[in-house]
Amino acid sequence: MSLPIHTALAVSTATSSPSPNCIQWSDDGQLILATRSAVYIMTPEHGINFDLDSLVRSASSNDSDAHVGWFRTMIQLDKTTAMKWPEYSQEWGAASLGSIDTSISGISISPSSLTPDAGCVIAILTSNMDLSLWVAGKNSFKGEWLKSCDVTPFLMKALTINDSPSISEVLSFQIMCVTWTSQPQFQQSPQPRINGSLLVCGSRGGCLVFVRYNEEYHIEHVKTLPVADDWLTHVAVSPWRCTSPGICTAKVAYAVADGEIGHTEVTANLQASAASAPFNSTLTLSYEFSEKEEEVCPANEQGATALQWVELSDDTTGIIGLWTETANGLSWSGERFLRITYHRVSVGSSPCLPVAGIHYAQEYDSLTVTLFDGSVHVIYDITVSPAVRAAFVRCENQGIMDIDDNRISGAVSYDMLGNVAWIHEASRTADFSYKHDAKHQSMFVVAQVWQEDPQKVILHLDRIIKSAKAYTSPLNNLRPIFFQCRSQAKCAEMHETLIRVLSEQVGDYSTEIIITPFAGELTTDVRRAFRRSLIQHLFGWDDLLRLRMRLSFADYLWKLSDAARQDDLGFVAQGFLTTISHRVLRTIIRHLAAAMGSLTPADVPFALRMVVQSLLPGCPPDLSSEGQLISEKIRALLPDDQTTNSLVERCPACKEEIPLQNITGAVCSKGHTWSRCSITTFILSTPYVRTCVGCTRKAFLPPSSSAVPADRTWLPPAGRGWVVEELLEAVHRCLFCSNTFVSLL
């Protein structure tokens, strides 16, 4: 019985050179595919409930399940902005042969929550050594991606002493390879929203160049570290390890053109400022770089074809090299070299072909290496999976013979449970025929390559939820489980076990929230500190993200279940929804209490709305008491008639009064129905809204959005205070499911 194919989409372009970075997942759950002239951004449908009519789906043949649907957009390579290197140096060493026919040579993706919309940043490197950063516009799924900055000109200014750079300076900002570090976890709870990740660039001058994308959405040069006398062809960074609270270390591995492989160490320090700050302490981030480089593999004139931390794996032609430190808890240490054995997949098969993909499956404790010829080599017990070749034959419409090679340019695990995504192209290398770029036809495939173990799905779900960290994307975290549970039969089979995993109790962290009171002058810095504290407490708690993930998965299962099982899931989901609402409400109330001395009359209506919410049925008594304390302080500042009138909300259609009885919807006495903002609970009667891609809840756009008018008349009169503005700016993800928003305006 053949294993199922879940996607087979044609891509009418030539792929880039085979590399593990040719196809990779972003932390937002998007599959980034690099070709010679464009970067395709593919978003699977799992967990998304917005604009499903725009999905692209390959036709299903004999497979039982429908093929996966995808949102698709792309970033086109702009060849007109290429660097003219001869203008900076006439030396032969600075010549760029890649400028003859500029193409994309590499991509790297930042962690999530770096942009104003809480998304990722894509770094694109060309064959002309031009490095640029790109961010999503209004819709990351199918909208335009915009260039944020050109890194290469920035590095020229940062690394050049005068207007006539030397050859060594030019080589230092001629970037050959890039990678982005993960986000360090400093063992702080709640985790502050501060970007500790670094974009690491390997240059022709043998330097590691470290760049940071800061909180103002600009890049800054952090460090240039010379490590070799030759070109750096590959760079890889290990995950950060927290050695003590506020201190994390990571190892940066690099491969030199002469075959040498070494590594150095980076330390990130997060410290609280000694000076007092409103609402919370000011944090400063600094880095320390080891001046000592350790050699893993000496120069051998072979050169590496791929480098990736598993930790740590490197590849040379025909050989897989593994290295680990002495103190690792494993039964071995140091380096090991495994020669790839020859397995004939097609006439063009060879163990000496470049690596197209490397991924480590924790559930199986196995390292999977995909070569350019489509062979898949698995460590432990080096084996070769014939499933990729079989999928290749089934995906191609024309008759496939032994002389046809399935050239795989990139491969990545789809769910870490037996399914792999790759891009291939049928080719006949034996006849030495030339094919123009316009005639290249590649195929994007998602297929199962080995049998799945149903028990692994439950274990994987439990591990994913318990290990989820703040500021990460539920779409990416839960993608493997969404994919495995996409059929009604599987959901019914695992229903009882899934309910048990979802129903585990979670403690109430919100009672530990402490906000330092402030009663000084309301300045821009004070408002920024208030917003920073809101972000930290609304999104920085790991437990809150795990609650939101449980709610998302319960809603997902509810749609695939029958009526009897929907009752069970509905009860579980309602419990999560109520808990999340109370956590968020307590966070806002405590921030209002801390800012009581800086509130203006325009902020009173919103503050009283929070009080009313704390008095609704089902609210915990201690939370109702906190709301009452705020109410008493406000009434001491303003007359009773003014506070009473501020709670009146009228129907936008007939002007009838609408009481605040439900935080999700509003219905007037004449039957007019309105949605409420999921952030402020005000009635939504304006086009300036954003929609959550997961639960489809709507909210007002942030006032800083370019789509809204400069004045605040589009907001309801009771929501034009500075607290509401800062709250709308702080909420960059949905408060209930933690997915991102998209906007149409």
XYZ file of C-alpha atoms in Angstrom:
745
model
C 0.000 0.000 0.000
C 1.404 3.378 -1.040
C 1.764 6.110 1.533
C -0.488 9.176 1.053
C 0.467 12.397 -0.686
C -1.010 15.497 0.970
C 0.140 18.225 -1.459
C 1.511 18.277 -5.004
C 1.613 21.842 -6.343
C 3.513 22.934 -9.449
C 5.980 25.806 -9.060
C 6.865 27.271 -12.451
C 10.384 28.379 -11.698
C 13.895 27.092 -11.252
C 14.760 26.218 -7.678
C 17.818 27.524 -5.918
C 20.903 25.436 -5.198
C 20.234 22.398 -2.977
C 20.421 23.425 0.662
C 18.718 22.679 4.004
C 17.715 26.359 3.970
C 15.971 26.153 0.597
C 12.728 25.271 2.360
C 12.127 25.986 6.038
C 9.417 26.770 8.561
C 9.047 30.187 10.123
C 8.026 30.578 13.763
C 4.684 31.908 12.469
C 3.892 28.526 10.900
C 4.618 29.570 7.317
C 6.685 27.477 4.918
C 9.293 29.648 3.205
C 10.482 28.339 -0.156
C 13.452 29.891 -1.946
C 13.760 29.705 -5.725
C 16.251 31.411 -8.020
C 14.176 34.561 -8.542
C 11.569 34.654 -5.774
C 10.734 33.573 -2.250
C 7.380 31.802 -1.941
C 5.542 32.095 1.367
C 3.168 29.167 1.835
C 0.772 29.019 4.792
C -1.097 25.745 5.483
C -4.761 25.959 6.367
C -4.492 24.188 9.730
C -6.116 26.257 12.481
C -6.978 29.198 10.192
C -10.614 30.261 9.786
C -10.176 33.474 7.798
C -10.679 33.877 4.023
C -10.684 30.151 3.294
C -11.911 30.788 -0.266
C -8.387 31.927 -1.151
C -6.819 28.538 -0.449
C -4.856 26.773 -3.176
C -5.216 23.018 -3.086
C -3.916 20.238 -5.313
C -6.431 17.691 -6.585
C -6.768 14.571 -4.458
C -6.725 11.276 -6.341
C -6.976 8.038 -4.377
C -5.956 9.452 -1.013
C -8.654 9.248 1.646
C -8.053 12.714 3.089
C -8.362 15.911 1.074
C -5.085 17.563 0.165
C -3.834 20.375 2.373
C -4.962 23.860 1.343
C -2.451 26.719 1.204
C -2.419 30.490 1.255
C 0.299 31.700 -1.080
C 2.208 34.906 -1.629
C 5.738 35.738 -2.728
C 8.652 38.163 -2.591
C 10.079 38.928 -6.016
C 13.816 39.487 -6.330
C 14.584 43.080 -7.337
C 17.727 42.971 -9.460
C 17.829 46.732 -9.993
C 19.122 47.438 -6.481
C 22.148 45.152 -6.664
C 25.380 46.440 -5.149
C 28.002 47.612 -7.636
C 31.113 46.220 -5.946
C 33.685 47.655 -8.403
C 32.719 51.115 -7.150
C 34.131 50.185 -3.746
C 37.141 48.075 -4.727
C 38.912 47.218 -7.965
C 40.699 44.252 -6.390
C 40.051 40.837 -7.917
C 39.284 39.449 -4.479
C 36.236 41.711 -4.218
C 34.821 40.761 -7.627
C 31.302 39.342 -7.593
C 30.623 36.761 -10.299
C 27.101 36.446 -8.907
C 26.268 39.850 -10.336
C 26.268 38.413 -13.883
C 22.955 36.677 -13.234
C 21.732 37.677 -9.780
C 19.677 35.041 -7.992
C 18.651 34.179 -4.445
C 21.373 32.207 -2.695
C 19.998 31.949 0.838
C 17.255 32.919 3.274
C 16.943 33.026 7.031
C 13.894 33.695 9.183
C 13.759 35.518 12.489
C 11.814 34.394 15.568
C 8.208 35.543 15.834
C 6.931 38.802 17.367
C 9.643 41.057 15.917
C 7.443 43.277 13.716
C 4.611 45.662 14.667
C 2.158 42.901 13.686
C 4.013 40.319 15.806
C 5.391 38.533 12.766
C 8.726 37.277 11.500
C 11.385 39.033 9.449
C 12.819 37.274 6.387
C 16.458 37.878 5.487
C 17.184 37.310 1.790
C 20.738 36.916 0.489
C 21.530 37.079 -3.239
C 24.383 35.688 -5.301
C 25.694 39.273 -5.510
C 26.021 39.276 -1.696
C 23.128 41.718 -1.235
C 21.347 41.162 2.084
C 17.890 42.638 2.717
C 15.151 42.252 5.347
C 11.456 41.855 4.514
C 8.309 42.120 6.653
C 4.649 41.411 5.979
C 2.203 44.168 5.117
C -1.466 43.996 6.090
C -1.868 40.296 5.346
C 1.097 37.969 5.704
C -0.818 35.050 4.163
C -1.573 36.424 0.714
C -0.678 40.108 0.804
C 2.414 42.053 -0.110
C 5.666 41.740 1.793
C 7.660 44.957 2.075
C 11.374 45.554 2.221
C 12.271 46.782 5.687
C 15.900 47.650 4.981
C 18.980 46.861 2.906
C 21.521 45.420 5.304
C 24.584 45.547 3.036
C 24.640 49.364 2.612
C 24.001 49.659 6.346
C 27.019 47.463 7.107
C 29.156 49.520 4.748
C 28.455 52.626 6.802
C 28.919 50.775 10.085
C 32.167 49.000 9.189
C 33.868 51.551 6.931
C 36.269 53.999 8.549
C 36.406 56.453 5.629
C 34.913 56.978 2.176
C 37.567 54.785 0.527
C 37.234 51.340 2.129
C 40.175 48.965 2.051
C 39.920 45.513 0.494
C 39.658 43.938 3.963
C 36.742 46.232 4.840
C 34.948 45.433 1.580
C 35.371 41.697 2.165
C 34.032 42.044 5.709
C 30.613 43.190 4.468
C 30.427 40.888 1.458
C 28.039 38.401 3.056
C 28.233 34.753 1.982
C 25.836 33.094 4.469
C 23.269 34.102 7.089
C 21.325 32.561 9.930
C 19.070 33.906 12.663
C 19.387 32.830 16.268
C 16.411 31.749 18.311
C 14.980 33.960 21.040
C 16.825 33.538 24.367
C 14.711 32.536 27.355
C 16.062 34.431 30.365
C 14.011 32.513 32.976
C 11.905 35.551 33.744
C 8.207 35.277 34.373
C 6.544 37.031 32.736
C 8.972 37.164 29.845
C 9.548 40.743 28.623
C 9.024 41.455 24.950
C 12.586 42.313 24.053
C 14.323 40.955 20.992
C 17.432 39.064 22.032
C 17.873 37.235 18.729
C 20.750 38.079 16.394
C 21.168 37.891 12.644
C 24.566 36.216 12.173
C 26.313 36.832 8.844
C 29.411 35.054 7.541
C 31.537 37.201 5.221
C 34.223 36.787 2.596
C 36.668 38.385 4.967
C 36.392 35.494 7.451
C 34.291 37.573 9.860
C 31.109 36.823 11.766
C 28.943 39.956 11.626
C 26.188 40.204 14.267
C 23.156 42.402 13.570
C 20.099 42.994 15.759
C 16.560 44.031 14.782
C 15.608 46.295 17.689
C 12.320 47.288 19.331
C 12.065 50.377 17.121
C 12.038 48.058 14.073
C 15.466 49.189 12.873
C 18.704 47.238 12.562
C 21.801 47.890 14.629
C 25.319 46.543 14.239
C 26.343 44.627 17.350
C 29.735 43.071 16.649
C 32.161 42.028 13.921
C 34.241 39.048 15.003
C 37.155 37.807 12.829
C 37.383 33.992 13.013
C 39.202 32.875 9.831
C 41.453 34.009 6.986
C 39.225 32.608 4.240
C 35.601 32.835 3.110
C 32.924 31.683 5.549
C 30.587 29.479 3.517
C 28.155 28.291 6.206
C 27.090 29.454 9.640
C 24.808 27.798 12.209
C 23.795 28.755 15.745
C 22.812 26.461 18.598
C 19.729 27.146 20.723
C 20.312 29.530 23.634
C 20.978 27.950 27.015
C 20.112 29.838 30.175
C 23.070 29.475 32.546
C 21.499 31.690 35.229
C 18.525 34.063 35.371
C 19.117 36.844 32.874
C 22.144 35.181 31.215
C 21.999 32.949 28.124
C 24.756 31.498 25.961
C 24.791 30.126 22.419
C 27.453 28.604 20.212
C 28.035 29.876 16.679
C 29.473 27.289 14.292
C 31.031 28.263 10.986
C 32.446 26.461 7.987
C 35.404 27.910 6.088
C 35.994 27.458 2.373
C 39.063 25.278 3.018
C 36.980 22.743 4.982
C 37.717 23.949 8.492
C 34.795 23.929 10.903
C 34.940 25.816 14.180
C 32.723 27.480 16.743
C 32.713 30.367 19.173
C 30.391 31.495 21.965
C 27.990 34.409 22.457
C 26.503 35.474 25.802
C 23.352 37.575 26.153
C 22.799 39.527 29.389
C 19.429 40.986 30.382
C 19.644 43.330 33.371
C 17.223 45.627 35.120
C 18.233 49.257 35.274
C 19.062 50.658 38.698
C 17.088 53.832 37.973
C 13.410 53.819 38.895
C 10.908 53.570 36.030
C 7.115 53.893 35.859
C 5.060 50.672 36.065
C 8.035 48.309 35.638
C 11.803 48.259 35.627
C 13.692 49.231 32.501
C 15.637 46.333 31.010
C 18.907 46.602 29.140
C 20.253 43.926 26.810
C 23.955 43.437 26.139
C 26.140 40.809 24.491
C 29.581 39.376 25.151
C 31.557 37.573 22.459
C 34.253 35.023 23.119
C 37.561 35.879 21.500
C 38.493 32.185 21.480
C 37.557 30.000 18.520
C 37.525 26.232 18.931
C 38.289 23.983 15.984
C 35.894 21.099 15.367
C 37.311 19.869 12.060
C 40.666 20.953 10.592
C 41.075 22.257 7.062
C 40.873 19.374 4.583
C 40.339 21.163 1.245
C 36.955 19.421 0.883
C 34.605 22.159 2.028
C 31.271 21.687 3.779
C 27.990 21.442 1.864
C 25.696 21.999 4.859
C 25.997 22.965 8.523
C 23.273 22.699 11.107
C 23.001 22.352 14.875
C 21.112 19.289 15.967
C 23.584 19.781 18.091
C 25.941 19.827 16.062
C 25.772 18.207 12.610
C 27.905 19.064 9.619
C 28.159 17.536 6.178
C 30.895 17.166 3.624
C 30.577 15.351 0.334
C 29.739 11.689 0.972
C 30.299 12.001 4.732
C 28.023 12.993 7.602
C 29.937 14.450 10.518
C 28.514 14.642 14.055
C 30.056 16.592 16.898
C 29.096 17.215 20.493
C 30.755 18.543 23.613
C 32.231 16.297 26.287
C 29.726 17.248 29.005
C 26.570 16.402 27.083
C 24.917 13.559 28.976
C 25.287 11.248 25.962
C 27.230 8.026 25.737
C 29.722 9.598 23.319
C 31.406 12.943 22.743
C 33.699 14.649 20.290
C 33.298 14.003 16.575
C 32.027 11.077 14.537
C 32.053 10.657 10.776
C 29.601 8.391 8.975
C 30.105 7.618 5.314
C 26.918 7.697 3.257
C 26.460 4.354 1.556
C 25.375 4.169 -2.073
C 21.712 3.367 -2.675
C 20.507 3.497 -6.241
C 17.345 5.587 -6.458
C 17.803 6.539 -10.123
C 20.541 6.587 -12.698
C 21.847 9.855 -11.240
C 22.106 8.653 -7.642
C 25.311 9.262 -5.717
C 26.320 9.633 -2.074
C 28.448 12.625 -3.097
C 25.513 14.896 -4.028
C 24.719 18.055 -1.991
C 22.476 17.965 1.048
C 18.922 19.241 0.514
C 17.526 18.864 4.015
C 18.437 17.969 7.597
C 15.954 17.540 10.421
C 15.980 15.831 13.784
C 12.867 13.946 14.950
C 12.892 14.011 18.743
C 10.075 11.470 19.029
C 12.133 8.898 17.106
C 15.589 10.166 18.175
C 16.647 10.070 14.540
C 18.482 12.411 12.195
C 17.150 12.465 8.642
C 19.396 13.690 5.821
C 17.923 14.235 2.346
C 20.273 14.373 -0.636
C 19.852 16.112 -3.989
C 18.965 12.812 -5.718
C 15.926 12.301 -3.485
C 17.454 9.646 -1.241
C 16.664 9.919 2.462
C 19.307 8.665 4.897
C 18.299 8.131 8.513
C 20.621 7.922 11.514
C 20.289 5.683 13.752
C 20.474 2.515 11.603
C 21.378 4.222 8.325
C 18.501 3.358 6.048
C 17.062 4.755 2.871
C 13.362 5.468 2.487
C 11.939 4.546 -0.965
C 8.783 6.554 -0.225
C 10.202 9.804 -1.616
C 10.935 8.197 -4.987
C 7.478 6.620 -5.022
C 5.855 9.990 -4.281
C 7.934 11.578 -7.044
C 6.658 9.043 -9.582
C 3.040 9.576 -8.516
C 3.274 13.394 -8.566
C 4.720 13.667 -12.067
C 2.092 13.300 -14.779
C 4.417 12.051 -17.517
C 5.879 8.581 -17.427
C 8.903 8.388 -15.126
C 11.732 6.055 -16.041
C 14.919 4.993 -14.371
C 16.899 7.719 -16.173
C 14.724 10.445 -14.567
C 16.224 11.961 -11.435
C 14.094 13.572 -8.743
C 16.323 16.476 -7.815
C 15.303 17.630 -4.347
C 16.540 21.144 -3.625
C 15.180 21.333 -0.099
C 13.341 19.147 2.395
C 11.939 19.727 5.864
C 9.827 17.763 8.306
C 6.157 18.676 8.121
C 4.969 17.360 11.483
C 7.959 15.490 13.015
C 5.759 12.380 12.894
C 6.432 10.852 9.484
C 5.445 13.502 6.923
C 7.970 15.538 4.952
C 7.688 18.614 2.713
C 10.100 19.060 -0.178
C 10.510 20.637 -3.582
C 11.772 18.554 -6.481
C 12.290 18.759 -10.210
C 12.360 15.929 -12.735
C 15.621 15.933 -14.648
C 17.571 13.717 -17.023
C 21.187 14.392 -16.254
C 22.420 11.434 -18.283
C 21.678 13.078 -21.659
C 23.410 16.370 -20.685
C 20.530 18.415 -22.135
C 20.248 22.115 -21.303
C 17.005 23.589 -20.033
C 16.386 27.333 -19.962
C 15.153 28.815 -16.645
C 11.751 29.569 -18.169
C 11.224 25.868 -18.917
C 11.972 24.636 -15.430
C 8.946 23.143 -13.663
C 9.334 22.233 -10.001
C 6.897 20.452 -7.728
C 6.139 21.277 -4.101
C 5.201 18.073 -2.287
C 4.029 17.073 1.173
C 3.906 13.315 1.629
C 4.156 10.619 4.243
C 7.494 8.797 4.087
C 7.146 6.327 6.949
C 4.339 4.812 8.979
C 2.957 6.914 11.813
C 2.415 5.763 15.385
C -0.953 7.068 16.728
C 0.412 7.053 20.276
C 3.084 9.545 19.216
C 0.372 12.095 18.394
C -0.868 12.232 21.995
C 2.651 12.379 23.420
C 3.550 15.077 20.910
C 0.480 17.158 21.847
C 1.267 16.926 25.540
C 4.905 17.909 24.971
C 3.998 20.798 22.647
C 1.553 22.364 25.114
C 3.757 21.935 28.180
C 6.864 23.297 26.440
C 5.222 26.273 24.696
C 6.938 29.599 25.397
C 5.525 33.116 25.426
C 5.470 35.133 22.188
C 5.454 32.018 19.988
C 2.741 31.268 17.445
C 0.033 28.668 18.211
C -0.325 28.036 14.474
C 3.278 26.893 14.351
C 3.268 25.091 17.694
C 0.070 23.153 17.008
C 0.553 22.574 13.260
C 1.651 18.909 13.671
C -1.395 18.135 15.820
C -3.828 20.090 13.640
C -2.532 18.101 10.686
C -2.797 14.723 12.400
C -6.328 15.430 13.686
C -7.788 16.872 10.487
C -10.171 13.949 9.849
C -13.317 13.174 11.812
C -12.372 9.514 12.139
C -9.056 10.279 13.854
C -10.704 12.824 16.163
C -13.360 10.305 17.184
C -10.749 7.609 17.783
C -8.646 9.806 20.099
C -11.511 11.826 21.620
C -11.283 10.601 25.227
C -7.497 10.870 25.347
C -7.501 14.356 23.808
C -10.112 15.563 26.305
C -7.966 14.253 29.160
C -4.847 16.033 27.872
C -6.728 19.299 27.335
C -8.435 19.246 30.733
C -5.294 19.367 32.873
C -5.533 22.087 35.511
C -3.436 25.255 35.236
C -2.664 27.558 38.166
C -3.754 31.196 38.301
C -0.636 33.265 37.632
C -2.605 36.537 37.484
C -2.749 36.851 41.279
C 1.057 37.276 41.183
C 0.954 40.301 38.871
C 2.517 43.333 40.560
C 2.525 46.714 38.816
C 4.458 49.587 40.382
C 2.059 52.554 40.864
C 2.820 55.824 39.097
C 1.266 59.229 39.714
C 3.571 61.653 37.892
C 3.289 63.674 34.718
C 1.873 61.818 31.721
C 4.686 61.917 29.158
C 5.479 59.911 26.038
C 7.982 57.825 27.985
C 5.390 57.062 30.665
C 2.880 55.927 28.050
C 5.542 53.784 26.391
C 6.375 52.172 29.749
C 2.657 51.495 30.362
C 2.368 49.826 26.950
C 5.515 47.781 27.567
C 4.106 46.516 30.859
C 0.784 45.621 29.219
C 2.568 43.592 26.541
C 4.666 41.780 29.118
C 1.689 40.718 31.241
C -0.818 40.056 28.429
C 1.564 37.926 26.368
C 4.658 37.183 28.461
C 3.237 34.424 30.681
C 3.892 30.885 29.415
C 0.803 29.558 31.221
C -1.455 32.053 29.443
C -0.158 31.009 26.028
C -0.759 27.365 26.921
C -4.344 28.185 27.903
C -4.852 29.931 24.570
C -3.391 26.943 22.721
C -5.751 24.600 24.556
C -8.694 26.812 23.596
C -7.586 26.884 19.941
C -7.245 23.115 19.803
C -10.585 22.536 21.548
C -12.321 24.807 19.000
C -10.538 22.974 16.178
C -11.724 19.574 17.454
C -15.264 20.869 18.017
C -15.693 21.583 14.296
C -14.657 18.019 13.414
C -16.808 16.211 15.995
C -20.369 14.937 16.093
C -23.052 16.462 18.309
C -22.364 14.257 21.343
C -18.646 14.949 21.349
C -19.228 18.634 20.650
C -20.960 18.936 24.022
C -17.831 17.656 25.797
C -15.523 19.896 23.806
C -17.819 22.891 24.166
C -17.767 22.545 27.937
C -13.951 22.348 27.948
C -13.607 25.293 25.536
C -15.991 27.457 27.566
C -13.906 26.838 30.657
C -10.763 27.986 28.830
C -12.560 31.037 27.432
C -13.796 32.113 30.860
C -10.389 31.578 32.448
C -8.585 33.585 29.764
C -11.126 36.423 30.034
C -10.610 36.664 33.782
C -6.803 36.600 33.451
C -6.884 39.400 30.898
C -9.391 41.444 32.911
C -7.294 41.202 36.080
C -4.221 42.319 34.124
C -6.007 45.405 32.799
C -7.564 46.254 36.171
C -4.212 46.116 37.952
C -2.673 48.358 35.311
C -5.543 50.822 35.745
C -4.995 50.779 39.511
C -1.284 51.486 39.018
C -2.012 54.370 36.620
C -4.880 55.840 38.656
C -2.914 59.008 39.396
C -2.365 59.644 35.670
C -5.858 58.942 34.354
C -7.680 61.727 32.546
C -11.467 62.257 32.336
C -11.366 60.633 28.882
C -10.073 57.416 30.456
C -12.867 57.092 33.021
C -15.504 55.450 30.749
C -13.171 52.609 29.842
C -12.065 52.134 33.447
C -15.698 51.861 34.535
C -16.378 49.335 31.784
C -13.700 47.134 33.301
C -15.407 47.530 36.675
C -18.742 46.441 35.196
C -17.085 43.412 33.602
C -15.633 42.398 36.954
C -19.183 42.368 38.389
C -20.698 40.139 35.693
C -21.930 36.676 36.786
C -19.193 34.058 37.069
C -16.397 36.472 37.861
C -14.173 35.413 40.793
C -14.973 37.303 44.032
C -11.425 38.572 44.490
C -11.443 40.034 40.967
C -14.810 41.735 41.659
C -13.287 43.248 44.783
C -10.385 44.683 42.779
C -12.884 46.225 40.371
C -14.844 47.778 43.239
C -11.692 49.427 44.590
C -11.084 51.100 41.225
C -14.712 52.226 41.085
C -14.451 53.886 44.487
C -11.283 55.757 43.503
C -12.855 56.987 40.257
C -16.049 58.161 41.947
C -13.921 60.101 44.395
C -12.463 62.023 41.454
C -15.607 62.656 39.375
C -19.285 63.481 40.118
C -21.762 60.570 40.124
C -23.719 61.883 37.108
C -20.570 62.038 34.982
C -19.515 58.498 35.861
C -23.040 57.174 35.228
C -23.389 58.852 31.830
C -20.020 57.495 30.715
C -21.374 53.937 30.822
C -24.227 54.609 28.389
C -23.663 52.937 24.998
C -26.128 53.455 22.145
C -26.976 51.461 19.040
C -25.221 53.001 16.015
C -28.340 52.367 13.877
C -31.289 53.516 16.023
C -29.589 55.206 19.012
C -31.340 52.949 21.516
C -29.418 52.329 24.724
C -27.485 49.028 24.913
C -26.439 47.733 28.345
C -23.096 45.963 28.802
C -24.270 42.419 29.514
C -22.109 40.453 27.098
C -18.473 41.176 26.189
C -18.679 39.476 22.773
C -21.836 40.972 21.233
C -24.446 43.694 21.624
C -28.170 43.659 20.788
C -30.460 46.696 21.125
C -34.181 46.616 21.961
C -35.047 46.770 18.223
C -32.970 43.727 17.386
C -29.919 45.355 15.840
C -26.911 43.090 16.465
C -23.321 44.291 16.720
C -19.970 42.699 17.386
C -17.796 44.027 20.172
C -14.089 44.754 20.052
C -12.292 41.751 21.553
C -9.821 44.121 23.251
C -11.915 47.015 24.591
C -15.486 45.507 24.454
C -16.781 48.657 22.701
C -19.278 48.189 19.870
C -17.631 47.887 16.452
C -19.311 50.289 14.037
C -16.300 51.365 11.985
C -14.392 49.846 9.036
C -11.084 50.359 10.865
C -10.915 46.881 12.338
C -8.570 43.880 12.263
C -9.554 40.221 12.311
C -7.908 37.312 14.088
C -6.938 34.610 11.605
C -7.669 31.863 14.137
C -10.895 32.572 16.022
C -11.997 35.452 13.683
C -12.644 37.817 16.596
C -12.422 41.458 15.575
C -10.801 44.462 17.214
C -10.093 48.110 16.492
C -6.934 48.876 14.558
C -4.138 50.436 16.622
C -4.124 54.247 16.383
C -0.615 54.149 14.879
C -1.875 52.246 11.832
C -1.493 54.111 8.549
C -5.022 53.048 7.596
C -6.842 55.068 10.285
C -7.565 58.830 10.241
C -5.214 61.086 12.167
C -7.956 62.150 14.582
C -9.677 59.751 16.959
C -13.251 60.291 15.799
C -13.410 56.741 14.425
C -13.188 55.435 17.988
C -16.304 55.580 20.196
C -16.457 58.728 22.378
C -15.948 56.618 25.518
C -12.767 55.080 24.083
C -10.648 58.107 23.234
C -8.463 58.168 26.322
C -4.770 57.374 26.354
C -5.281 54.061 28.171
C -7.422 52.675 25.342
C -4.888 53.883 22.769
C -2.000 52.185 24.556
C -4.030 49.009 25.041
C -4.813 48.840 21.313
C -1.129 49.382 20.540
C -0.047 46.730 23.041
C -2.316 43.945 21.755
C -0.432 42.638 18.725
C -2.013 39.179 18.893
C -5.506 37.969 19.716
C -6.154 38.001 23.460
C -8.046 34.690 23.270
C -6.101 32.450 20.870
C -2.812 34.410 20.467
C -2.932 34.280 16.678
C -2.093 37.277 14.528
C -4.491 39.820 13.048
C -4.996 40.788 9.422
C -6.634 43.954 8.119
C -8.266 44.801 4.807
C -7.819 48.583 4.854
